[in-house]
PDB file of C-alpha atoms in Angstrom:
ATOM      1  CA  ARG A   1       0.000   0.000   0.000  1.00  0.00           C
ATOM      2  CA  VAL A   2       1.367   3.361  -1.105  1.00  0.00           C
ATOM      3  CA  MET A   3       0.313   6.809   0.126  1.00  0.00           C
ATOM      4  CA  GLN A   4       1.171  10.108  -1.588  1.00  0.00           C
ATOM      5  CA  TRP A   5       0.445  13.359   0.250  1.00  0.00           C
ATOM      6  CA  ASN A   6       1.486  16.991   0.162  1.00  0.00           C
ATOM      7  CA  ILE A   7       0.855  17.691   3.848  1.00  0.00           C
ATOM      8  CA  LEU A   8       1.233  21.522   3.607  1.00  0.00           C
ATOM      9  CA  ALA A   9       4.322  22.949   5.275  1.00  0.00           C
ATOM     10  CA  GLN A  10       3.385  24.455   8.618  1.00  0.00           C
ATOM     11  CA  ALA A  11       5.373  27.642   8.012  1.00  0.00           C
ATOM     12  CA  LEU A  12       3.724  28.158   4.604  1.00  0.00           C
ATOM     13  CA  GLY A  13       0.201  27.372   5.798  1.00  0.00           C
ATOM     14  CA  VAL A  14       0.427  29.954   8.561  1.00  0.00           C
ATOM     15  CA  GLY A  15       2.769  32.498   6.993  1.00  0.00           C
ATOM     16  CA  VAL A  16       2.410  32.519   3.217  1.00  0.00           C
ATOM     17  CA  ASP A  17      -0.584  30.736   1.731  1.00  0.00           C
ATOM     18  CA  ASN A  18      -3.420  33.108   2.729  1.00  0.00           C
ATOM     19  CA  PHE A  19      -6.216  30.535   2.877  1.00  0.00           C
ATOM     20  CA  ALA A  20      -9.146  32.921   2.805  1.00  0.00           C
ATOM     21  CA  ARG A  21     -11.755  30.735   4.499  1.00  0.00           C
ATOM     22  CA  CYS A  22      -9.643  28.641   6.838  1.00  0.00           C
ATOM     23  CA  PRO A  23      -9.744  29.872  10.451  1.00  0.00           C
ATOM     24  CA  LEU A  24      -6.274  30.434  11.909  1.00  0.00           C
ATOM     25  CA  GLU A  25      -7.095  28.029  14.760  1.00  0.00           C
ATOM     26  CA  ALA A  26      -7.434  25.200  12.222  1.00  0.00           C
ATOM     27  CA  LEU A  27      -3.838  25.838  11.132  1.00  0.00           C
ATOM     28  CA  GLY A  28      -2.283  25.406  14.592  1.00  0.00           C
ATOM     29  CA  TRP A  29       0.508  22.838  14.486  1.00  0.00           C
ATOM     30  CA  SER A  30      -0.668  20.632  17.366  1.00  0.00           C
ATOM     31  CA  ARG A  31      -4.058  20.237  15.695  1.00  0.00           C
ATOM     32  CA  ARG A  32      -2.653  19.665  12.208  1.00  0.00           C
ATOM     33  CA  ARG A  33       0.008  17.275  13.514  1.00  0.00           C
ATOM     34  CA  SER A  34      -2.683  15.080  15.091  1.00  0.00           C
ATOM     35  CA  LEU A  35      -4.825  15.087  11.941  1.00  0.00           C
ATOM     36  CA  ILE A  36      -1.873  14.269   9.659  1.00  0.00           C
ATOM     37  CA  LEU A  37      -0.791  11.364  11.868  1.00  0.00           C
ATOM     38  CA  GLU A  38      -4.404  10.176  12.119  1.00  0.00           C
ATOM     39  CA  GLU A  39      -4.695  10.072   8.318  1.00  0.00           C
ATOM     40  CA  ILE A  40      -1.448   8.089   8.053  1.00  0.00           C
ATOM     41  CA  LEU A  41      -2.551   5.662  10.788  1.00  0.00           C
ATOM     42  CA  THR A  42      -5.982   5.216   9.197  1.00  0.00           C
ATOM     43  CA  TYR A  43      -4.430   3.781   6.029  1.00  0.00           C
ATOM     44  CA  ARG A  44      -1.121   2.439   7.435  1.00  0.00           C
ATOM     45  CA  PRO A  45       0.734   2.536   4.090  1.00  0.00           C
ATOM     46  CA  HIS A  46       3.795   0.336   3.616  1.00  0.00           C
ATOM     47  CA  ILE A  47       5.336   3.188   1.611  1.00  0.00           C
ATOM     48  CA  LEU A  48       4.557   6.828   2.443  1.00  0.00           C
ATOM     49  CA  CYS A  49       5.654   9.729   0.218  1.00  0.00           C
ATOM     50  CA  MET A  50       5.165  13.295   1.451  1.00  0.00           C
ATOM     51  CA  GLN A  51       5.926  16.807   0.238  1.00  0.00           C
ATOM     52  CA  GLU A  52       6.189  20.117   2.131  1.00  0.00           C
ATOM     53  CA  VAL A  53       7.527  18.336   5.217  1.00  0.00           C
ATOM     54  CA  ASP A  54       8.989  20.982   7.549  1.00  0.00           C
ATOM     55  CA  HIS A  55       8.642  18.954  10.764  1.00  0.00           C
ATOM     56  CA  PHE A  56      10.646  15.870   9.763  1.00  0.00           C
ATOM     57  CA  TYR A  57      13.193  15.732  12.583  1.00  0.00           C
ATOM     58  CA  ASP A  58      10.969  16.832  15.460  1.00  0.00           C
ATOM     59  CA  THR A  59       7.774  14.974  14.491  1.00  0.00           C
ATOM     60  CA  PHE A  60       7.508  12.579  11.583  1.00  0.00           C
ATOM     61  CA  GLN A  61      10.854  10.809  11.753  1.00  0.00           C
ATOM     62  CA  PRO A  62      10.651   9.959  15.503  1.00  0.00           C
ATOM     63  CA  VAL A  63       6.899   9.233  15.617  1.00  0.00           C
ATOM     64  CA  LEU A  64       6.901   7.011  12.530  1.00  0.00           C
ATOM     65  CA  ALA A  65      10.149   5.298  13.580  1.00  0.00           C
ATOM     66  CA  GLY A  66       8.245   4.233  16.694  1.00  0.00           C
ATOM     67  CA  LEU A  67       5.661   2.637  14.399  1.00  0.00           C
ATOM     68  CA  GLY A  68       8.293   0.687  12.471  1.00  0.00           C
ATOM     69  CA  TYR A  69       9.044   3.026   9.567  1.00  0.00           C
ATOM     70  CA  GLY A  70      12.478   3.779   8.171  1.00  0.00           C
ATOM     71  CA  SER A  71      12.771   7.140   6.428  1.00  0.00           C
ATOM     72  CA  HIS A  72      14.753   9.466   4.191  1.00  0.00           C
ATOM     73  CA  PHE A  73      14.400  13.229   3.863  1.00  0.00           C
ATOM     74  CA  CYS A  74      15.659  15.745   1.316  1.00  0.00           C
ATOM     75  CA  PRO A  75      15.187  19.433   2.187  1.00  0.00           C
ATOM     76  CA  LYS A  76      14.789  22.070  -0.507  1.00  0.00           C
ATOM     77  CA  PRO A  77      18.006  24.106  -0.844  1.00  0.00           C
ATOM     78  CA  TRP A  78      16.138  27.423  -0.785  1.00  0.00           C
ATOM     79  CA  SER A  79      12.991  26.488   1.081  1.00  0.00           C
ATOM     80  CA  PRO A  80      10.439  29.334   1.263  1.00  0.00           C
ATOM     81  CA  CYS A  81       9.768  28.229   4.857  1.00  0.00           C
ATOM     82  CA  LEU A  82      13.068  29.816   5.882  1.00  0.00           C
ATOM     83  CA  ASN A  83      11.632  33.273   5.122  1.00  0.00           C
ATOM     84  CA  VAL A  84       8.802  32.784   7.634  1.00  0.00           C
ATOM     85  CA  GLU A  85       9.319  33.997  11.183  1.00  0.00           C
ATOM     86  CA  GLY A  86       9.348  31.163  13.721  1.00  0.00           C
ATOM     87  CA  ASN A  87       9.965  28.476  11.076  1.00  0.00           C
ATOM     88  CA  THR A  88      11.262  25.030  12.048  1.00  0.00           C
ATOM     89  CA  GLY A  89      13.663  24.707   9.130  1.00  0.00           C
ATOM     90  CA  PRO A  90      13.345  23.969   5.421  1.00  0.00           C
ATOM     91  CA  ASP A  91      10.542  21.926   3.911  1.00  0.00           C
ATOM     92  CA  GLY A  92      11.298  19.042   1.608  1.00  0.00           C
ATOM     93  CA  CYS A  93      10.334  15.588   0.371  1.00  0.00           C
ATOM     94  CA  ALA A  94      10.196  12.631   2.751  1.00  0.00           C
ATOM     95  CA  LEU A  95       9.887   8.916   2.073  1.00  0.00           C
ATOM     96  CA  PHE A  96       8.925   6.392   4.764  1.00  0.00           C
ATOM     97  CA  PHE A  97       8.786   2.610   4.441  1.00  0.00           C
ATOM     98  CA  ASP A  98       7.539  -0.158   6.716  1.00  0.00           C
ATOM     99  CA  GLU A  99      10.674  -2.008   7.792  1.00  0.00           C
ATOM    100  CA  SER A 100       8.724  -5.200   8.488  1.00  0.00           C
ATOM    101  CA  ARG A 101       7.708  -5.325   4.802  1.00  0.00           C
ATOM    102  CA  PHE A 102      10.724  -3.809   3.055  1.00  0.00           C
ATOM    103  CA  GLU A 103      14.479  -3.867   3.361  1.00  0.00           C
ATOM    104  CA  LEU A 104      16.392  -0.754   2.281  1.00  0.00           C
ATOM    105  CA  LEU A 105      18.933  -1.379  -0.484  1.00  0.00           C
ATOM    106  CA  ASP A 106      19.787   2.148  -1.576  1.00  0.00           C
ATOM    107  CA  SER A 107      18.644   5.752  -1.242  1.00  0.00           C
ATOM    108  CA  VAL A 108      19.736   8.896  -3.074  1.00  0.00           C
ATOM    109  CA  ASN A 109      18.672  12.507  -2.775  1.00  0.00           C
ATOM    110  CA  LEU A 110      18.416  14.372  -6.075  1.00  0.00           C
ATOM    111  CA  ARG A 111      18.372  18.069  -6.797  1.00  0.00           C
ATOM    112  CA  LEU A 112      16.485  18.486 -10.046  1.00  0.00           C
ATOM    113  CA  SER A 113      17.951  20.525 -12.881  1.00  0.00           C
ATOM    114  CA  ALA A 114      16.453  22.495 -15.748  1.00  0.00           C
ATOM    115  CA  MET A 115      18.589  23.455 -18.744  1.00  0.00           C
ATOM    116  CA  MET A 116      21.672  22.261 -16.808  1.00  0.00           C
ATOM    117  CA  ILE A 117      20.879  24.675 -13.961  1.00  0.00           C
ATOM    118  CA  GLN A 118      20.011  23.295 -10.538  1.00  0.00           C
ATOM    119  CA  THR A 119      16.540  24.242  -9.288  1.00  0.00           C
ATOM    120  CA  ASN A 120      14.946  24.416  -5.841  1.00  0.00           C
ATOM    121  CA  GLN A 121      13.062  21.152  -6.448  1.00  0.00           C
ATOM    122  CA  VAL A 122      14.253  17.835  -5.059  1.00  0.00           C
ATOM    123  CA  ALA A 123      13.487  14.115  -5.093  1.00  0.00           C
ATOM    124  CA  VAL A 124      14.216  11.159  -2.838  1.00  0.00           C
ATOM    125  CA  VAL A 125      14.778   7.891  -4.709  1.00  0.00           C
ATOM    126  CA  THR A 126      14.873   4.710  -2.644  1.00  0.00           C
ATOM    127  CA  THR A 127      15.332   1.099  -3.710  1.00  0.00           C
ATOM    128  CA  LEU A 128      13.545  -1.393  -1.464  1.00  0.00           C
ATOM    129  CA  ARG A 129      13.360  -5.180  -1.394  1.00  0.00           C
ATOM    130  CA  CYS A 130      10.069  -6.783  -0.409  1.00  0.00           C
ATOM    131  CA  ARG A 131      10.816  -9.212   2.428  1.00  0.00           C
ATOM    132  CA  SER A 132       8.037 -11.658   1.490  1.00  0.00           C
ATOM    133  CA  THR A 133       8.609 -11.911  -2.278  1.00  0.00           C
ATOM    134  CA  GLY A 134      12.268 -10.900  -2.585  1.00  0.00           C
ATOM    135  CA  ARG A 135      11.235  -8.515  -5.391  1.00  0.00           C
ATOM    136  CA  CYS A 136      12.718  -5.024  -5.586  1.00  0.00           C
ATOM    137  CA  VAL A 137      10.955  -1.736  -6.216  1.00  0.00           C
ATOM    138  CA  CYS A 138      12.415   1.712  -6.788  1.00  0.00           C
ATOM    139  CA  VAL A 139      10.328   4.487  -5.191  1.00  0.00           C
ATOM    140  CA  ALA A 140      10.711   8.184  -6.005  1.00  0.00           C
ATOM    141  CA  VAL A 141       9.033  11.100  -4.268  1.00  0.00           C
ATOM    142  CA  THR A 142       9.166  14.596  -5.751  1.00  0.00           C
ATOM    143  CA  HIS A 143       7.563  18.041  -5.737  1.00  0.00           C
ATOM    144  CA  LEU A 144       7.772  20.126  -8.924  1.00  0.00           C
ATOM    145  CA  LYS A 145       7.730  23.924  -9.303  1.00  0.00           C
ATOM    146  CA  ALA A 146       4.399  25.535  -8.433  1.00  0.00           C
ATOM    147  CA  ARG A 147       2.254  28.176 -10.125  1.00  0.00           C
ATOM    148  CA  SER A 148       1.105  28.933 -13.647  1.00  0.00           C
ATOM    149  CA  GLY A 149       3.689  30.367 -15.996  1.00  0.00           C
ATOM    150  CA  TRP A 150       6.262  27.755 -14.925  1.00  0.00           C
ATOM    151  CA  GLU A 151       5.029  24.903 -17.143  1.00  0.00           C
ATOM    152  CA  TRP A 152       8.348  24.835 -19.046  1.00  0.00           C
ATOM    153  CA  LEU A 153      10.292  24.504 -15.788  1.00  0.00           C
ATOM    154  CA  ARG A 154       8.088  21.666 -14.495  1.00  0.00           C
ATOM    155  CA  SER A 155       8.569  19.885 -17.801  1.00  0.00           C
ATOM    156  CA  ALA A 156      12.353  20.258 -17.554  1.00  0.00           C
ATOM    157  CA  GLU A 157      12.398  19.093 -13.923  1.00  0.00           C
ATOM    158  CA  GLY A 158      10.215  16.099 -14.765  1.00  0.00           C
ATOM    159  CA  SER A 159      12.473  15.178 -17.686  1.00  0.00           C
ATOM    160  CA  ASP A 160      15.513  15.413 -15.414  1.00  0.00           C
ATOM    161  CA  LEU A 161      13.880  13.078 -12.888  1.00  0.00           C
ATOM    162  CA  LEU A 162      12.955  10.596 -15.648  1.00  0.00           C
ATOM    163  CA  TRP A 163      16.558  10.696 -16.912  1.00  0.00           C
ATOM    164  CA  HIS A 164      17.878   9.876 -13.424  1.00  0.00           C
ATOM    165  CA  LEU A 165      15.338   7.075 -13.002  1.00  0.00           C
ATOM    166  CA  GLU A 166      16.147   5.555 -16.404  1.00  0.00           C
ATOM    167  CA  ASN A 167      19.782   5.332 -15.298  1.00  0.00           C
ATOM    168  CA  LEU A 168      18.893   3.930 -11.880  1.00  0.00           C
ATOM    169  CA  VAL A 169      16.611   1.126 -13.063  1.00  0.00           C
ATOM    170  CA  GLN A 170      19.202  -0.053 -15.595  1.00  0.00           C
ATOM    171  CA  THR A 171      21.421  -1.159 -12.703  1.00  0.00           C
ATOM    172  CA  PRO A 172      19.365  -3.353 -10.382  1.00  0.00           C
ATOM    173  CA  VAL A 173      20.793  -3.502  -6.873  1.00  0.00           C
ATOM    174  CA  GLY A 174      21.320  -7.011  -5.542  1.00  0.00           C
ATOM    175  CA  ASP A 175      19.452  -8.530  -8.482  1.00  0.00           C
ATOM    176  CA  ASP A 176      21.468 -10.295 -11.162  1.00  0.00           C
ATOM    177  CA  SER A 177      18.497 -11.492 -13.224  1.00  0.00           C
ATOM    178  CA  GLY A 178      18.817  -8.497 -15.540  1.00  0.00           C
ATOM    179  CA  VAL A 179      15.158  -7.618 -14.977  1.00  0.00           C
ATOM    180  CA  LYS A 180      14.598  -3.885 -14.645  1.00  0.00           C
ATOM    181  CA  VAL A 181      13.427  -2.776 -11.229  1.00  0.00           C
ATOM    182  CA  PRO A 182       9.774  -1.645 -11.177  1.00  0.00           C
ATOM    183  CA  LEU A 183       9.164   2.003 -10.375  1.00  0.00           C
ATOM    184  CA  LEU A 184       6.731   3.912  -8.205  1.00  0.00           C
ATOM    185  CA  ILE A 185       6.830   7.702  -8.617  1.00  0.00           C
ATOM    186  CA  CYS A 186       4.774   9.749  -6.181  1.00  0.00           C
ATOM    187  CA  GLY A 187       4.541  13.486  -6.345  1.00  0.00           C
ATOM    188  CA  ASP A 188       2.861  16.813  -6.260  1.00  0.00           C
ATOM    189  CA  PHE A 189       3.628  17.688  -9.873  1.00  0.00           C
ATOM    190  CA  ASN A 190       1.814  21.050  -9.666  1.00  0.00           C
ATOM    191  CA  ALA A 191       0.604  20.163 -13.159  1.00  0.00           C
ATOM    192  CA  ILE A 192      -2.832  19.302 -14.483  1.00  0.00           C
ATOM    193  CA  PRO A 193      -3.116  16.253 -16.798  1.00  0.00           C
ATOM    194  CA  ALA A 194      -3.137  18.485 -19.905  1.00  0.00           C
ATOM    195  CA  GLU A 195       0.339  19.802 -19.124  1.00  0.00           C
ATOM    196  CA  GLU A 196       3.483  18.719 -20.947  1.00  0.00           C
ATOM    197  CA  VAL A 197       5.189  17.199 -17.902  1.00  0.00           C
ATOM    198  CA  TYR A 198       2.224  14.816 -17.448  1.00  0.00           C
ATOM    199  CA  ARG A 199       2.487  13.762 -21.100  1.00  0.00           C
ATOM    200  CA  ARG A 200       6.221  13.167 -20.679  1.00  0.00           C
ATOM    201  CA  PHE A 201       5.611  10.720 -17.841  1.00  0.00           C
ATOM    202  CA  ALA A 202       2.758   9.021 -19.709  1.00  0.00           C
ATOM    203  CA  ALA A 203       4.930   8.584 -22.833  1.00  0.00           C
ATOM    204  CA  SER A 204       8.184   7.741 -21.037  1.00  0.00           C
ATOM    205  CA  PRO A 205      10.183   4.704 -22.235  1.00  0.00           C
ATOM    206  CA  LEU A 206       9.976   3.506 -18.621  1.00  0.00           C
ATOM    207  CA  GLY A 207       6.433   2.255 -19.394  1.00  0.00           C
ATOM    208  CA  LEU A 208       4.554   4.197 -16.723  1.00  0.00           C
ATOM    209  CA  ASP A 209       0.847   4.496 -16.015  1.00  0.00           C
ATOM    210  CA  SER A 210      -1.014   6.645 -13.494  1.00  0.00           C
ATOM    211  CA  ALA A 211      -2.679   4.525 -10.803  1.00  0.00           C
ATOM    212  CA  TYR A 212      -5.778   6.682 -10.360  1.00  0.00           C
ATOM    213  CA  LYS A 213      -6.290   6.976 -14.127  1.00  0.00           C
ATOM    214  CA  LYS A 214      -5.928   3.211 -14.544  1.00  0.00           C
ATOM    215  CA  LEU A 215      -8.689   2.479 -12.023  1.00  0.00           C
ATOM    216  CA  SER A 216     -10.978   5.342 -13.063  1.00  0.00           C
ATOM    217  CA  PRO A 217     -14.421   4.295 -14.398  1.00  0.00           C
ATOM    218  CA  ASP A 218     -13.282   4.677 -18.028  1.00  0.00           C
ATOM    219  CA  GLY A 219      -9.609   3.913 -17.414  1.00  0.00           C
ATOM    220  CA  LEU A 220      -8.699   7.216 -19.045  1.00  0.00           C
ATOM    221  CA  THR A 221      -9.316  10.033 -16.584  1.00  0.00           C
ATOM    222  CA  GLU A 222      -7.640  11.325 -13.453  1.00  0.00           C
ATOM    223  CA  PRO A 223      -9.759  12.348 -10.434  1.00  0.00           C
ATOM    224  CA  LYS A 224     -11.608  15.679 -10.753  1.00  0.00           C
ATOM    225  CA  TYR A 225      -9.375  17.143  -8.046  1.00  0.00           C
ATOM    226  CA  THR A 226      -6.587  16.348  -5.604  1.00  0.00           C
ATOM    227  CA  THR A 227      -6.474  19.869  -4.157  1.00  0.00           C
ATOM    228  CA  TRP A 228      -9.267  22.357  -3.488  1.00  0.00           C
ATOM    229  CA  LYS A 229      -8.624  25.649  -1.749  1.00  0.00           C
ATOM    230  CA  ILE A 230      -9.769  29.240  -1.547  1.00  0.00           C
ATOM    231  CA  ARG A 231      -7.063  31.880  -1.374  1.00  0.00           C
ATOM    232  CA  ALA A 232      -7.418  35.643  -1.420  1.00  0.00           C
ATOM    233  CA  THR A 233      -6.842  35.405  -5.184  1.00  0.00           C
ATOM    234  CA  GLY A 234      -9.771  33.027  -5.689  1.00  0.00           C
ATOM    235  CA  GLU A 235     -10.858  29.394  -5.632  1.00  0.00           C
ATOM    236  CA  SER A 236      -8.691  26.667  -7.108  1.00  0.00           C
ATOM    237  CA  CYS A 237      -9.824  23.081  -7.678  1.00  0.00           C
ATOM    238  CA  SER A 238      -7.467  20.878  -9.685  1.00  0.00           C
ATOM    239  CA  THR A 239      -5.623  17.590 -10.064  1.00  0.00           C
ATOM    240  CA  LEU A 240      -1.910  18.036  -9.377  1.00  0.00           C
ATOM    241  CA  ASP A 241      -0.879  14.882  -7.485  1.00  0.00           C
ATOM    242  CA  TYR A 242      -0.109  11.486  -9.003  1.00  0.00           C
ATOM    243  CA  ILE A 243       1.187   7.996  -8.316  1.00  0.00           C
ATOM    244  CA  TRP A 244       2.920   6.572 -11.408  1.00  0.00           C
ATOM    245  CA  TYR A 245       3.959   2.922 -11.636  1.00  0.00           C
ATOM    246  CA  THR A 246       5.626   0.513 -14.062  1.00  0.00           C
ATOM    247  CA  LYS A 247       2.668  -1.162 -15.733  1.00  0.00           C
ATOM    248  CA  ASP A 248       4.593  -4.233 -16.947  1.00  0.00           C
ATOM    249  CA  SER A 249       5.682  -5.366 -13.492  1.00  0.00           C
ATOM    250  CA  LEU A 250       3.197  -3.833 -11.042  1.00  0.00           C
ATOM    251  CA  ARG A 251      -0.578  -4.087 -10.880  1.00  0.00           C
ATOM    252  CA  VAL A 252      -2.750  -1.479  -9.167  1.00  0.00           C
ATOM    253  CA  ASP A 253      -5.482  -3.317  -7.255  1.00  0.00           C
ATOM    254  CA  ALA A 254      -7.357  -0.492  -5.511  1.00  0.00           C
ATOM    255  CA  VAL A 255      -7.336   3.285  -5.026  1.00  0.00           C
ATOM    256  CA  LEU A 256      -8.888   5.430  -2.316  1.00  0.00           C
ATOM    257  CA  ASP A 257     -11.625   7.661  -3.728  1.00  0.00           C
ATOM    258  CA  MET A 258     -11.402  11.421  -3.293  1.00  0.00           C
ATOM    259  CA  PRO A 259     -13.930  12.856  -0.826  1.00  0.00           C
ATOM    260  CA  SER A 260     -17.015  14.489  -2.351  1.00  0.00           C
ATOM    261  CA  GLU A 261     -17.607  18.241  -2.511  1.00  0.00           C
ATOM    262  CA  GLU A 262     -20.070  17.850   0.392  1.00  0.00           C
ATOM    263  CA  GLN A 263     -17.491  15.995   2.485  1.00  0.00           C
ATOM    264  CA  ILE A 264     -14.867  18.654   1.797  1.00  0.00           C
ATOM    265  CA  GLY A 265     -17.298  21.414   2.791  1.00  0.00           C
ATOM    266  CA  PRO A 266     -18.014  24.943   1.516  1.00  0.00           C
ATOM    267  CA  ASN A 267     -14.816  26.474   2.919  1.00  0.00           C
ATOM    268  CA  ARG A 268     -12.705  23.876   1.094  1.00  0.00           C
ATOM    269  CA  LEU A 269      -9.217  22.922   2.335  1.00  0.00           C
ATOM    270  CA  PRO A 270      -7.504  23.045   4.761  1.00  0.00           C
ATOM    271  CA  SER A 271     -10.174  22.988   7.484  1.00  0.00           C
ATOM    272  CA  PHE A 272     -10.836  21.938  11.070  1.00  0.00           C
ATOM    273  CA  HIS A 273     -11.392  18.410   9.714  1.00  0.00           C
ATOM    274  CA  TYR A 274      -8.587  18.154   7.176  1.00  0.00           C
ATOM    275  CA  PRO A 275      -5.032  19.428   7.730  1.00  0.00           C
ATOM    276  CA  SER A 276      -3.774  20.092   4.190  1.00  0.00           C
ATOM    277  CA  ASP A 277      -4.883  21.836   1.012  1.00  0.00           C
ATOM    278  CA  HIS A 278      -4.000  18.613  -0.854  1.00  0.00           C
ATOM    279  CA  LEU A 279      -5.826  15.297  -0.456  1.00  0.00           C
ATOM    280  CA  SER A 280      -3.980  12.060   0.196  1.00  0.00           C
ATOM    281  CA  LEU A 281      -3.728   9.464  -2.580  1.00  0.00           C
ATOM    282  CA  VAL A 282      -3.700   5.830  -1.422  1.00  0.00           C
ATOM    283  CA  CYS A 283      -3.169   2.852  -3.753  1.00  0.00           C
ATOM    284  CA  ASP A 284      -2.777  -0.880  -3.260  1.00  0.00           C
ATOM    285  CA  PHE A 285      -0.245  -2.507  -5.592  1.00  0.00           C
ATOM    286  CA  SER A 286       0.951  -6.050  -6.176  1.00  0.00           C
ATOM    287  CA  PHE A 287       3.856  -7.461  -8.159  1.00  0.00           C
ATOM    288  CA  LYS A 288       2.873  -9.086 -11.440  1.00  0.00           C
ATOM    289  CA  GLU A 289       4.157 -12.618 -11.930  1.00  0.00           C
ATOM    290  CA  LYS A 290       7.425 -12.711 -13.842  1.00  0.00           C
ATOM    291  CA  GLU A 291       7.052 -13.983 -17.394  1.00  0.00           C
TER     292      GLU A 291
END
């Protein structure tokens, strides 16, 4: 079971994001911390990928270690959290895995580049071996550049990540069968499905498919939204978050539906009931039998 979630950096939620209809009390860290951990514990993923994590060392790493998760964290080099008074450090991408299910083989932190220039976006790429099947899987978590007008940069960052992953899966760790390691790529791409970076992943030689699209009613469409918020600049409801997987070697068995508009409520996200402006994606995968 894999969970993908942009949990909303605490410093950004309070200091930068200007959620017009979210009461300040709903953004308090102790409240949000409890709700985030509750969501994780509700679904108990074996692999958990998160973005905008600015409480890794004081909260998520120790709490989830106590529940049996190993973890890796990659902070953004110029995190916007550092400009907020009272911040707890940079935000970044974090990857957690259930150590009873998976053994860690390798982990690398990547700083994504665009036109040969390093950007502020990062990725954590971890290779895990399933203890019950002995099969390996390479898991990447990333967060691409936000906002409209930056489509070209997201596309370049996504291409850079795909290039790194193509090189990584060519060299299976601890597996001499020559079979390429299956991939799971979780991220807040900040890109709707019509954007070029989405098309690049869909058409990649790595043979990727989007889990939520695969199990949609027609097998062709992403959810209507993975984030829904109201800022001072207006309301925004869009699909920006994805879980990609290697369709030849992994099968997606189930996905968690997005809550309805009624469940989200008229003030949208975040709220007293939900701690982030992004919804969590949860998918159950299994390894396909080797040919």
